[in-house]
Short mmCIF file of C-alpha atoms in Angstrom, two decimals:
data_model
loop_
_atom_site.label_atom_id
_atom_site.label_comp_id
_atom_site.label_asym_id
_atom_site.label_seq_id
_atom_site.Cartn_x
_atom_site.Cartn_y
_atom_site.Cartn_z
CA MET A 1 -6.93 -16.57 -2.38
CA GLU A 2 -7.97 -14.53 -5.40
CA HIS A 3 -5.12 -13.42 -7.67
CA ARG A 4 -5.22 -10.25 -9.72
CA ARG A 5 -3.13 -8.77 -12.50
CA LEU A 6 -0.80 -6.03 -11.24
CA GLY A 7 -1.96 -3.10 -13.31
CA ALA A 8 -1.42 -3.67 -17.02
CA SER A 9 1.52 -6.01 -16.42
CA GLY A 10 1.63 -9.78 -16.71
CA LEU A 11 2.42 -10.23 -13.02
CA MET A 12 -0.35 -11.91 -11.03
CA VAL A 13 -0.46 -10.99 -7.35
CA PRO A 14 -2.66 -12.14 -4.46
CA ALA A 15 -5.51 -9.88 -3.41
CA LEU A 16 -3.90 -9.75 0.03
CA SER A 17 -0.17 -9.37 0.47
CA PHE A 18 1.86 -9.30 3.66
CA GLY A 19 3.75 -6.24 4.87
CA ALA A 20 6.97 -6.99 6.73
CA GLY A 21 7.19 -3.62 8.48
CA THR A 22 6.77 -5.46 11.79
CA PHE A 23 9.92 -7.52 11.15
CA GLY A 24 13.14 -6.45 12.85
CA GLY A 25 11.95 -3.87 15.37
CA ARG A 26 14.79 -1.35 15.17
CA GLY A 27 14.32 2.35 15.87
CA PRO A 28 11.62 4.37 17.65
CA LEU A 29 8.95 4.02 14.94
CA PHE A 30 9.48 0.48 13.69
CA SER A 31 9.91 -1.01 17.14
CA GLU A 32 6.39 0.25 17.84
CA TRP A 33 5.16 -1.53 14.71
CA GLY A 34 6.56 -4.86 15.85
CA THR A 35 9.67 -6.78 16.86
CA THR A 36 9.17 -10.02 14.95
CA ASP A 37 12.33 -12.11 14.77
CA SER A 38 13.32 -14.72 12.16
CA GLN A 39 11.63 -17.66 13.88
CA GLU A 40 8.36 -15.79 14.41
CA ALA A 41 8.52 -14.43 10.88
CA ARG A 42 8.88 -17.91 9.41
CA ARG A 43 5.73 -18.97 11.24
CA LEU A 44 3.81 -15.98 9.84
CA VAL A 45 5.11 -16.71 6.35
CA ASP A 46 3.97 -20.34 6.74
CA ILE A 47 0.45 -19.16 7.57
CA CYS A 48 0.46 -16.73 4.65
CA LEU A 49 1.54 -19.35 2.14
CA ASP A 50 -1.05 -21.80 3.44
CA ALA A 51 -3.69 -19.12 2.85
CA GLY A 52 -2.44 -18.24 -0.64
CA ILE A 53 -0.63 -15.02 0.27
CA THR A 54 2.52 -15.18 -1.83
CA MET A 55 3.60 -11.51 -2.02
CA PHE A 56 5.69 -10.02 0.78
CA ASP A 57 6.43 -6.30 0.87
CA THR A 58 9.23 -4.55 2.72
CA ALA A 59 11.63 -1.57 2.38
CA ASP A 60 15.24 -0.78 3.13
CA VAL A 61 14.16 1.93 5.56
CA TYR A 62 12.12 -0.51 7.68
CA SER A 63 14.19 -1.10 10.81
CA ALA A 64 17.31 0.08 8.95
CA GLY A 65 17.37 -3.00 6.73
CA ALA A 66 16.50 -5.51 9.45
CA SER A 67 13.04 -6.10 7.96
CA GLU A 68 14.59 -7.28 4.70
CA GLU A 69 17.07 -9.48 6.60
CA VAL A 70 14.35 -11.16 8.69
CA LEU A 71 12.10 -11.63 5.67
CA GLY A 72 14.96 -13.14 3.70
CA LYS A 73 15.57 -15.72 6.40
CA ALA A 74 11.84 -16.46 6.68
CA VAL A 75 11.51 -17.31 2.97
CA LYS A 76 14.84 -19.13 2.65
CA GLY A 77 14.48 -22.39 0.77
CA ARG A 78 11.21 -21.39 -0.92
CA ARG A 79 12.18 -18.38 -3.02
CA GLU A 80 10.28 -19.60 -6.07
CA GLN A 81 7.05 -19.73 -4.05
CA VAL A 82 7.03 -16.04 -3.18
CA ILE A 83 6.91 -12.59 -4.75
CA LEU A 84 9.39 -10.27 -3.04
CA SER A 85 8.66 -6.56 -3.16
CA THR A 86 10.86 -3.88 -1.62
CA LYS A 87 11.22 -0.11 -1.73
CA THR A 88 14.03 2.41 -1.61
CA GLY A 89 14.58 6.16 -1.70
CA LEU A 90 13.78 7.43 1.80
CA PRO A 91 16.70 8.61 3.96
CA LEU A 92 18.82 5.89 5.54
CA GLY A 93 21.27 8.35 7.10
CA ASP A 94 22.43 11.96 7.04
CA ARG A 95 25.01 11.80 4.25
CA PRO A 96 24.19 13.25 0.79
CA GLY A 97 24.06 9.80 -0.82
CA ASP A 98 21.83 8.25 1.83
CA ALA A 99 18.54 9.12 0.13
CA GLY A 100 17.01 9.54 -3.28
CA SER A 101 16.90 7.81 -6.65
CA SER A 102 20.21 8.73 -8.27
CA ARG A 103 22.05 6.08 -10.28
CA SER A 104 24.42 5.52 -7.38
CA CYS A 105 21.63 5.29 -4.80
CA LEU A 106 19.48 2.87 -6.82
CA ILE A 107 22.30 0.49 -7.72
CA THR A 108 23.61 0.48 -4.15
CA ALA A 109 20.10 0.00 -2.71
CA CYS A 110 19.28 -2.84 -5.09
CA GLU A 111 22.51 -4.71 -4.33
CA ALA A 112 21.98 -4.25 -0.58
CA ALA A 113 18.36 -5.45 -0.79
CA LEU A 114 19.41 -8.56 -2.74
CA ARG A 115 22.04 -9.33 -0.13
CA ARG A 116 19.73 -8.84 2.85
CA LEU A 117 16.88 -10.78 1.27
CA GLY A 118 19.20 -13.60 0.23
CA THR A 119 18.09 -13.61 -3.40
CA ASP A 120 19.48 -12.78 -6.81
CA TYR A 121 16.40 -10.96 -8.11
CA LEU A 122 13.56 -8.73 -6.90
CA ASP A 123 10.09 -9.34 -8.28
CA LEU A 124 9.05 -5.73 -7.68
CA PHE A 125 11.43 -2.82 -6.98
CA GLN A 126 9.64 0.39 -5.98
CA LEU A 127 10.69 3.99 -5.45
CA HIS A 128 9.49 4.90 -1.95
CA ALA A 129 9.25 8.62 -2.75
CA PHE A 130 9.76 11.01 -5.66
CA ASP A 131 13.28 12.45 -5.90
CA ALA A 132 12.93 15.94 -7.34
CA GLY A 133 16.72 16.36 -7.48
CA THR A 134 17.37 13.52 -9.93
CA PRO A 135 16.18 13.70 -13.55
CA VAL A 136 13.53 11.09 -14.29
CA GLU A 137 15.58 10.03 -17.32
CA GLU A 138 18.45 9.04 -15.01
CA VAL A 139 16.11 7.16 -12.71
CA LEU A 140 14.50 5.22 -15.55
CA ALA A 141 17.82 4.47 -17.26
CA THR A 142 19.15 3.01 -14.02
CA LEU A 143 16.05 0.91 -13.48
CA ASP A 144 16.36 -0.30 -17.07
CA THR A 145 19.95 -1.38 -16.32
CA LEU A 146 18.76 -3.36 -13.29
CA VAL A 147 15.96 -4.99 -15.30
CA GLN A 148 18.29 -5.89 -18.17
CA ALA A 149 20.74 -7.40 -15.68
CA GLY A 150 17.98 -9.67 -14.34
CA LYS A 151 18.17 -8.17 -10.85
CA VAL A 152 14.70 -6.58 -11.05
CA ARG A 153 11.65 -7.94 -12.87
CA TYR A 154 9.06 -5.16 -12.41
CA VAL A 155 9.27 -1.55 -11.23
CA GLY A 156 6.79 0.59 -9.35
CA VAL A 157 6.46 3.69 -7.23
CA SER A 158 4.99 4.67 -3.88
CA ASN A 159 3.59 7.95 -2.57
CA PHE A 160 3.94 9.83 -5.88
CA SER A 161 1.65 12.66 -6.94
CA GLY A 162 -0.21 12.47 -10.22
CA TRP A 163 2.14 14.74 -12.16
CA GLN A 164 5.16 12.84 -10.87
CA VAL A 165 3.73 9.54 -12.09
CA MET A 166 2.76 10.95 -15.49
CA LYS A 167 6.12 12.65 -16.03
CA SER A 168 7.83 9.33 -15.36
CA LEU A 169 5.49 7.32 -17.59
CA ALA A 170 5.89 9.81 -20.43
CA ALA A 171 9.68 9.65 -20.16
CA ALA A 172 9.58 5.85 -20.08
CA GLU A 173 7.52 5.77 -23.27
CA LYS A 174 9.72 8.35 -25.01
CA HIS A 175 12.99 6.59 -24.22
CA GLY A 176 11.81 2.97 -24.27
CA ARG A 177 12.41 2.40 -20.55
CA PRO A 178 10.46 0.09 -18.21
CA ARG A 179 7.07 1.49 -17.27
CA TYR A 180 5.92 1.53 -13.68
CA VAL A 181 3.29 -1.15 -13.21
CA SER A 182 2.18 -0.32 -9.68
CA HIS A 183 1.63 2.51 -7.25
CA GLN A 184 1.81 1.69 -3.55
CA VAL A 185 -0.60 4.13 -1.93
CA TYR A 186 -2.33 4.99 1.29
CA TYR A 187 -6.04 4.22 0.91
CA SER A 188 -8.63 3.45 3.56
CA LEU A 189 -12.17 4.24 4.60
CA ILE A 190 -10.80 7.22 6.54
CA GLY A 191 -8.34 8.23 3.81
CA ARG A 192 -9.92 8.30 0.36
CA ASP A 193 -7.74 11.01 -1.23
CA TYR A 194 -6.38 8.36 -3.62
CA GLU A 195 -9.69 8.51 -5.48
CA TRP A 196 -9.44 12.18 -6.44
CA GLU A 197 -6.54 12.03 -8.90
CA LEU A 198 -4.44 8.90 -8.53
CA MET A 199 -7.26 6.40 -9.10
CA PRO A 200 -8.41 7.95 -12.41
CA LEU A 201 -4.75 8.11 -13.46
CA ALA A 202 -4.26 4.44 -12.57
CA ARG A 203 -7.34 3.43 -14.55
CA ASP A 204 -6.16 5.41 -17.57
CA GLN A 205 -2.50 4.36 -17.47
CA GLY A 206 -2.77 0.77 -16.22
CA LEU A 207 -1.22 1.09 -12.77
CA GLY A 208 -2.21 -1.39 -10.09
CA ALA A 209 -2.73 0.01 -6.61
CA ILE A 210 -0.96 -1.79 -3.79
CA VAL A 211 -2.63 -0.41 -0.66
CA TRP A 212 -0.67 0.33 2.49
CA SER A 213 -2.25 0.94 5.91
CA PRO A 214 -5.74 -0.26 4.94
CA LEU A 215 -6.81 0.16 8.58
CA GLY A 216 -5.95 3.84 8.66
CA TRP A 217 -2.77 3.62 10.73
CA GLY A 218 -4.40 1.28 13.23
CA ARG A 219 -7.56 3.35 13.70
CA LEU A 220 -9.93 0.81 12.11
CA THR A 221 -9.04 -2.22 14.21
CA GLY A 222 -12.34 -2.21 16.09
CA LYS A 223 -10.62 -1.11 19.30
CA ILE A 224 -11.16 2.62 18.85
CA ARG A 225 -14.69 3.81 19.49
CA ARG A 226 -16.55 7.07 19.96
CA GLY A 227 -16.41 8.36 23.52
CA ALA A 228 -13.77 5.87 24.66
CA PRO A 229 -10.06 6.53 25.34
CA LEU A 230 -7.38 4.89 23.25
CA PRO A 231 -6.80 1.33 24.48
CA PRO A 232 -3.56 0.92 26.49
CA GLY A 233 -1.92 -1.30 23.88
CA SER A 234 -2.61 1.00 20.92
CA ARG A 235 0.49 2.19 19.06
CA LEU A 236 -1.34 5.45 18.26
CA HIS A 237 -0.17 6.81 21.62
CA ARG A 238 3.33 7.04 20.18
CA THR A 239 3.06 6.88 16.39
CA ALA A 240 0.01 8.97 15.40
CA ASP A 241 2.16 11.90 14.29
CA TYR A 242 3.99 9.69 11.77
CA GLY A 243 0.86 8.55 9.98
CA PRO A 244 -1.96 10.01 7.86
CA PRO A 245 -4.04 12.57 9.77
CA VAL A 246 -7.78 12.26 10.24
CA ALA A 247 -10.26 14.48 12.05
CA ASP A 248 -11.94 12.85 15.04
CA ASP A 249 -15.48 13.54 13.84
CA HIS A 250 -14.76 11.91 10.49
CA LEU A 251 -13.07 8.92 12.12
CA TYR A 252 -15.96 8.25 14.49
CA ARG A 253 -18.55 8.64 11.74
CA VAL A 254 -16.77 5.89 9.78
CA VAL A 255 -16.26 3.74 12.89
CA ASP A 256 -19.96 3.99 13.71
CA ALA A 257 -20.84 2.76 10.20
CA LEU A 258 -18.30 -0.06 10.44
CA GLU A 259 -19.76 -1.23 13.72
CA GLU A 260 -23.27 -1.23 12.26
CA VAL A 261 -22.10 -3.33 9.31
CA ALA A 262 -20.17 -5.63 11.65
CA GLU A 263 -23.30 -6.27 13.68
CA GLU A 264 -25.32 -6.99 10.54
CA THR A 265 -22.72 -9.27 8.89
CA GLY A 266 -21.05 -10.98 11.83
CA LYS A 267 -17.66 -9.91 10.49
CA ALA A 268 -14.97 -8.05 12.44
CA VAL A 269 -14.43 -4.32 11.85
CA PRO A 270 -10.96 -4.71 10.25
CA GLN A 271 -12.24 -7.48 7.98
CA ILE A 272 -14.97 -5.16 6.71
CA ALA A 273 -12.54 -2.26 6.17
CA ILE A 274 -10.22 -4.48 4.11
CA ASN A 275 -13.04 -6.14 2.16
CA TRP A 276 -14.33 -2.70 1.14
CA LEU A 277 -10.93 -1.90 -0.36
CA LEU A 278 -10.86 -5.16 -2.30
CA GLN A 279 -14.00 -4.03 -4.15
CA ARG A 280 -12.55 -0.68 -5.21
CA PRO A 281 -11.39 0.12 -8.76
CA THR A 282 -7.66 -0.29 -9.61
CA VAL A 283 -6.81 -2.13 -6.37
CA SER A 284 -4.54 -5.07 -7.17
CA SER A 285 -3.47 -6.01 -3.65
CA VAL A 286 -4.06 -4.85 -0.08
CA ILE A 287 -1.10 -5.13 2.28
CA ILE A 288 -1.96 -6.58 5.67
CA GLY A 289 0.45 -6.54 8.57
CA ALA A 290 0.47 -8.48 11.80
CA ARG A 291 2.52 -8.53 14.96
CA ASP A 292 1.34 -12.03 15.81
CA GLU A 293 -0.52 -15.05 14.49
CA GLN A 294 -3.86 -13.94 15.94
CA GLN A 295 -3.80 -10.61 14.08
CA LEU A 296 -2.80 -12.32 10.86
CA ARG A 297 -5.57 -14.90 11.02
CA GLN A 298 -8.16 -12.22 11.73
CA ASN A 299 -7.03 -10.19 8.69
CA LEU A 300 -7.17 -13.30 6.53
CA GLY A 301 -10.90 -13.34 7.24
CA ALA A 302 -11.28 -10.31 4.95
CA VAL A 303 -11.35 -12.51 1.83
CA GLY A 304 -13.72 -15.17 0.53
CA TRP A 305 -16.85 -13.02 0.76
CA SER A 306 -18.13 -9.64 -0.43
CA LEU A 307 -20.00 -6.81 1.24
CA ALA A 308 -23.59 -6.43 0.09
CA PRO A 309 -24.55 -3.33 -1.92
CA GLU A 310 -26.42 -1.82 1.04
CA HIS A 311 -23.37 -2.22 3.26
CA LEU A 312 -21.10 -0.68 0.64
CA ALA A 313 -23.48 2.26 0.35
CA LYS A 314 -23.51 2.78 4.11
CA LEU A 315 -19.71 2.76 4.36
CA GLU A 316 -19.22 4.99 1.36
CA ALA A 317 -21.74 7.54 2.61
CA ALA A 318 -20.08 7.69 6.02
CA SER A 319 -16.56 7.97 4.61
CA HIS A 320 -17.17 10.32 1.69
CA ARG A 321 -15.64 13.79 1.74
CA THR A 322 -16.00 16.50 -0.87
CA ALA A 323 -13.02 16.49 -3.19
CA PRO A 324 -10.85 19.63 -3.45
CA TYR A 325 -10.72 21.83 -6.53
CA PRO A 326 -10.47 21.05 -9.41
CA TYR A 327 -12.03 17.64 -8.70
CA TYR A 328 -15.27 18.48 -6.91
CA PRO A 329 -17.10 19.79 -10.01
CA TYR A 330 -16.67 16.39 -11.66
CA GLU A 331 -18.56 14.62 -8.90
CA ARG A 332 -21.09 17.35 -8.09
CA GLN A 333 -22.00 19.04 -11.38
CA GLU A 334 -23.68 17.10 -14.15
CA GLY A 335 -21.99 18.95 -16.99
CA PHE A 336 -18.51 18.11 -15.74
CA ALA A 337 -19.41 14.51 -14.93
CA ARG A 338 -20.89 13.89 -18.40
CA LEU A 339 -17.59 14.87 -20.02
CA ASN A 340 -15.54 12.24 -18.16
CA PRO A 341 -17.75 9.40 -16.91
CA PRO A 342 -15.26 6.55 -17.48
CA VAL A 343 -12.50 8.32 -15.59
CA PHE A 344 -14.21 10.12 -12.73
CA ALA A 345 -17.25 7.91 -12.13
CA THR A 346 -15.79 5.84 -9.29
CA PRO A 347 -18.41 4.12 -7.11
CA ARG A 348 -18.97 5.59 -3.67
#
């Protein structure tokens, strides 16, 4: 397993990491993702470690904390072999203090995550969403307290906009607080919005992308094809409204290209979709999930090889969409592009 530096930090992470969203199975959404219990989870962790996957990502909102509990039991006795990453900030209930990044919320969430995971430190503690109601100075001061106490080693964010990231980084520099080293983002062949603003920002500021849903919310598994109904076992029947939207014509254009590349390479469609991401700028790690051993082993086949230039070109042509203003001039007009080639010239 290739290891990469997480952004501009000293933390080395595997190119593939494992997402524990399928652990626990509580609630209408997460039970559709998976219902992996502690025994099954330990088996999946065993396979991951054998393959060199040492980073495991979860969140307090996943199955109302059950994901963290199951993951903690699965890694018990081998804490020093793994990198534990969790997230907080999304609503856990209806009370005023059940969401956000206030000092109270962050300290409470960190302590609860440590307890559920059965550890005394978190390798990576991430804000799951931007909290517009809490000053960034308060957020960063609280994270600094947790880092100084040895409870958190690195901090990151997830699902932030560009201005939200930059405001936070500027405040961290001004006040001498910990800088975010990572941005956990949605990025896939059918969802390339990350490239328009967040990728150039990450390149400029040294943020490593940790990619969630690399298969486009289950649409790039190889089971969804043009002119065919959704397969009976697909979770899209019940969860599509929760995930990133994609127009059918765009989806099928990408799927057609994936199938052509699959036929030419002998690789599976999801392996190709993940391998493409691993060759993109700023990507430090791609999170793979699995409800069972078979899915996990198939996703592991995404590493150890690289797509040929002609295959990359085919996939990028099929998946490309014109960027919105003010970004499209930089990729379409020579004068704009010449002003910012290091930042905006991302391969496609």
